[in-house]
């Protein structure tokens, strides 16, 4: 965050909010795969004001299959011995900033 004072009661903030998340590993070199989400903005705020930054949003769907050992591996008939479960996750990061100008 970079503040620029305009006068004694307000300032302009340049804000970059960033979130990184490990999502997996590469197969050949085992290097990490990192997903990055960020928001950049310029905001004019007064002393004591609170601002809210949001938008680092992610929604995932996970499919999980389980079944009876051996029987669920049989081609075609194995589907009768399996169950599938879907799970949705929603993730949102919100930054709340309150400004105080030191005189």
PDB file of C-alpha atoms in Angstrom:
ATOM      1  CA  UNK A   1       0.000   0.000   0.000  1.00  0.00           C
ATOM      2  CA  UNK A   2       1.377   3.396  -1.006  1.00  0.00           C
ATOM      3  CA  UNK A   3      -0.246   6.521   0.503  1.00  0.00           C
ATOM      4  CA  UNK A   4      -0.068   9.998  -1.074  1.00  0.00           C
ATOM      5  CA  UNK A   5      -1.275  12.844   1.142  1.00  0.00           C
ATOM      6  CA  UNK A   6      -3.481  15.360  -0.632  1.00  0.00           C
ATOM      7  CA  UNK A   7      -4.272  17.657   2.285  1.00  0.00           C
ATOM      8  CA  UNK A   8      -4.626  17.327   6.062  1.00  0.00           C
ATOM      9  CA  UNK A   9      -7.856  15.246   5.910  1.00  0.00           C
ATOM     10  CA  UNK A  10      -7.521  12.837   2.990  1.00  0.00           C
ATOM     11  CA  UNK A  11      -5.041  10.803   0.985  1.00  0.00           C
ATOM     12  CA  UNK A  12      -4.908   8.639  -2.128  1.00  0.00           C
ATOM     13  CA  UNK A  13      -3.951   5.003  -1.550  1.00  0.00           C
ATOM     14  CA  UNK A  14      -2.517   2.715  -4.193  1.00  0.00           C
ATOM     15  CA  UNK A  15      -3.354  -0.778  -2.966  1.00  0.00           C
ATOM     16  CA  UNK A  16      -2.308  -4.198  -4.296  1.00  0.00           C
ATOM     17  CA  UNK A  17      -3.884  -7.108  -2.431  1.00  0.00           C
ATOM     18  CA  UNK A  18      -2.587 -10.534  -3.444  1.00  0.00           C
ATOM     19  CA  UNK A  19      -3.304 -14.152  -2.509  1.00  0.00           C
ATOM     20  CA  UNK A  20      -1.154 -17.123  -3.582  1.00  0.00           C
ATOM     21  CA  UNK A  21      -2.182 -20.751  -3.244  1.00  0.00           C
ATOM     22  CA  UNK A  22      -0.289 -23.981  -3.878  1.00  0.00           C
ATOM     23  CA  UNK A  23      -2.388 -25.983  -6.352  1.00  0.00           C
ATOM     24  CA  UNK A  24      -0.103 -28.900  -7.188  1.00  0.00           C
ATOM     25  CA  UNK A  25       3.279 -30.082  -8.391  1.00  0.00           C
ATOM     26  CA  UNK A  26       4.734 -30.543 -11.870  1.00  0.00           C
ATOM     27  CA  UNK A  27       5.243 -34.168 -12.887  1.00  0.00           C
ATOM     28  CA  UNK A  28       8.787 -34.110 -14.274  1.00  0.00           C
ATOM     29  CA  UNK A  29      10.590 -31.677 -11.996  1.00  0.00           C
ATOM     30  CA  UNK A  30       8.316 -31.647  -8.905  1.00  0.00           C
ATOM     31  CA  UNK A  31       8.206 -27.848  -8.946  1.00  0.00           C
ATOM     32  CA  UNK A  32       5.266 -26.214  -7.174  1.00  0.00           C
ATOM     33  CA  UNK A  33       2.332 -24.852  -9.176  1.00  0.00           C
ATOM     34  CA  UNK A  34       1.056 -21.654  -7.580  1.00  0.00           C
ATOM     35  CA  UNK A  35      -2.214 -19.894  -8.424  1.00  0.00           C
ATOM     36  CA  UNK A  36      -2.135 -16.134  -7.893  1.00  0.00           C
ATOM     37  CA  UNK A  37      -5.071 -13.785  -7.523  1.00  0.00           C
ATOM     38  CA  UNK A  38      -4.663 -10.063  -6.998  1.00  0.00           C
ATOM     39  CA  UNK A  39      -6.544  -6.796  -7.071  1.00  0.00           C
ATOM     40  CA  UNK A  40      -5.004  -3.380  -7.834  1.00  0.00           C
ATOM     41  CA  UNK A  41      -6.782  -0.121  -7.117  1.00  0.00           C
ATOM     42  CA  UNK A  42      -6.395   3.558  -6.257  1.00  0.00           C
ATOM     43  CA  UNK A  43      -8.686   4.931  -3.575  1.00  0.00           C
ATOM     44  CA  UNK A  44      -9.217   8.398  -2.133  1.00  0.00           C
ATOM     45  CA  UNK A  45     -10.011   8.152   1.573  1.00  0.00           C
ATOM     46  CA  UNK A  46     -10.410  10.496   4.501  1.00  0.00           C
ATOM     47  CA  UNK A  47      -8.966  10.157   7.983  1.00  0.00           C
ATOM     48  CA  UNK A  48     -10.804   7.418   9.907  1.00  0.00           C
ATOM     49  CA  UNK A  49     -12.678   5.980   6.903  1.00  0.00           C
ATOM     50  CA  UNK A  50     -12.878   2.224   6.406  1.00  0.00           C
ATOM     51  CA  UNK A  51     -12.657   0.687   2.944  1.00  0.00           C
ATOM     52  CA  UNK A  52     -13.425  -2.878   1.877  1.00  0.00           C
ATOM     53  CA  UNK A  53     -11.639  -4.641  -0.992  1.00  0.00           C
ATOM     54  CA  UNK A  54     -13.107  -7.890  -2.272  1.00  0.00           C
ATOM     55  CA  UNK A  55     -13.067  -9.916  -5.445  1.00  0.00           C
ATOM     56  CA  UNK A  56     -10.387 -12.534  -4.824  1.00  0.00           C
ATOM     57  CA  UNK A  57     -13.043 -15.154  -5.443  1.00  0.00           C
ATOM     58  CA  UNK A  58     -12.658 -18.845  -6.232  1.00  0.00           C
ATOM     59  CA  UNK A  59     -15.191 -21.632  -6.662  1.00  0.00           C
ATOM     60  CA  UNK A  60     -14.158 -25.272  -7.024  1.00  0.00           C
ATOM     61  CA  UNK A  61     -16.018 -28.515  -7.541  1.00  0.00           C
ATOM     62  CA  UNK A  62     -14.509 -31.750  -6.247  1.00  0.00           C
ATOM     63  CA  UNK A  63     -15.706 -35.169  -7.431  1.00  0.00           C
ATOM     64  CA  UNK A  64     -14.958 -38.087  -5.162  1.00  0.00           C
ATOM     65  CA  UNK A  65     -15.640 -41.704  -6.161  1.00  0.00           C
ATOM     66  CA  UNK A  66     -15.685 -44.553  -3.662  1.00  0.00           C
ATOM     67  CA  UNK A  67     -16.736 -48.158  -3.970  1.00  0.00           C
ATOM     68  CA  UNK A  68     -16.526 -51.734  -2.831  1.00  0.00           C
ATOM     69  CA  UNK A  69     -12.962 -53.028  -3.317  1.00  0.00           C
ATOM     70  CA  UNK A  70     -12.509 -55.419  -6.259  1.00  0.00           C
ATOM     71  CA  UNK A  71     -16.225 -55.288  -7.249  1.00  0.00           C
ATOM     72  CA  UNK A  72     -16.063 -51.605  -8.195  1.00  0.00           C
ATOM     73  CA  UNK A  73     -13.151 -52.373 -10.563  1.00  0.00           C
ATOM     74  CA  UNK A  74     -15.200 -54.714 -12.786  1.00  0.00           C
ATOM     75  CA  UNK A  75     -15.834 -53.101 -16.207  1.00  0.00           C
ATOM     76  CA  UNK A  76     -19.467 -52.003 -16.725  1.00  0.00           C
ATOM     77  CA  UNK A  77     -20.827 -53.820 -13.625  1.00  0.00           C
ATOM     78  CA  UNK A  78     -18.432 -51.932 -11.354  1.00  0.00           C
ATOM     79  CA  UNK A  79     -20.660 -48.835 -11.568  1.00  0.00           C
ATOM     80  CA  UNK A  80     -23.255 -50.688  -9.475  1.00  0.00           C
ATOM     81  CA  UNK A  81     -20.760 -50.917  -6.615  1.00  0.00           C
ATOM     82  CA  UNK A  82     -19.573 -47.286  -6.746  1.00  0.00           C
ATOM     83  CA  UNK A  83     -20.855 -44.026  -5.393  1.00  0.00           C
ATOM     84  CA  UNK A  84     -19.904 -40.540  -6.507  1.00  0.00           C
ATOM     85  CA  UNK A  85     -19.988 -37.453  -4.333  1.00  0.00           C
ATOM     86  CA  UNK A  86     -19.684 -33.857  -5.527  1.00  0.00           C
ATOM     87  CA  UNK A  87     -18.583 -31.056  -3.251  1.00  0.00           C
ATOM     88  CA  UNK A  88     -18.557 -27.345  -4.087  1.00  0.00           C
ATOM     89  CA  UNK A  89     -16.353 -24.867  -2.251  1.00  0.00           C
ATOM     90  CA  UNK A  90     -16.603 -21.103  -2.457  1.00  0.00           C
ATOM     91  CA  UNK A  91     -13.725 -18.977  -1.265  1.00  0.00           C
ATOM     92  CA  UNK A  92     -13.652 -15.174  -1.069  1.00  0.00           C
ATOM     93  CA  UNK A  93     -11.026 -12.972   0.568  1.00  0.00           C
ATOM     94  CA  UNK A  94     -12.068  -9.569   1.851  1.00  0.00           C
ATOM     95  CA  UNK A  95      -9.595  -6.904   2.967  1.00  0.00           C
ATOM     96  CA  UNK A  96     -10.829  -4.258   5.406  1.00  0.00           C
ATOM     97  CA  UNK A  97      -8.610  -1.175   5.753  1.00  0.00           C
ATOM     98  CA  UNK A  98      -9.102   1.762   8.095  1.00  0.00           C
ATOM     99  CA  UNK A  99      -7.013   4.869   7.445  1.00  0.00           C
ATOM    100  CA  UNK A 100      -5.487   7.062  10.118  1.00  0.00           C
ATOM    101  CA  UNK A 101      -3.491  10.114   9.086  1.00  0.00           C
ATOM    102  CA  UNK A 102      -0.786  11.086  11.574  1.00  0.00           C
ATOM    103  CA  UNK A 103      -0.427  14.823  11.770  1.00  0.00           C
TER     104      UNK A 103
END
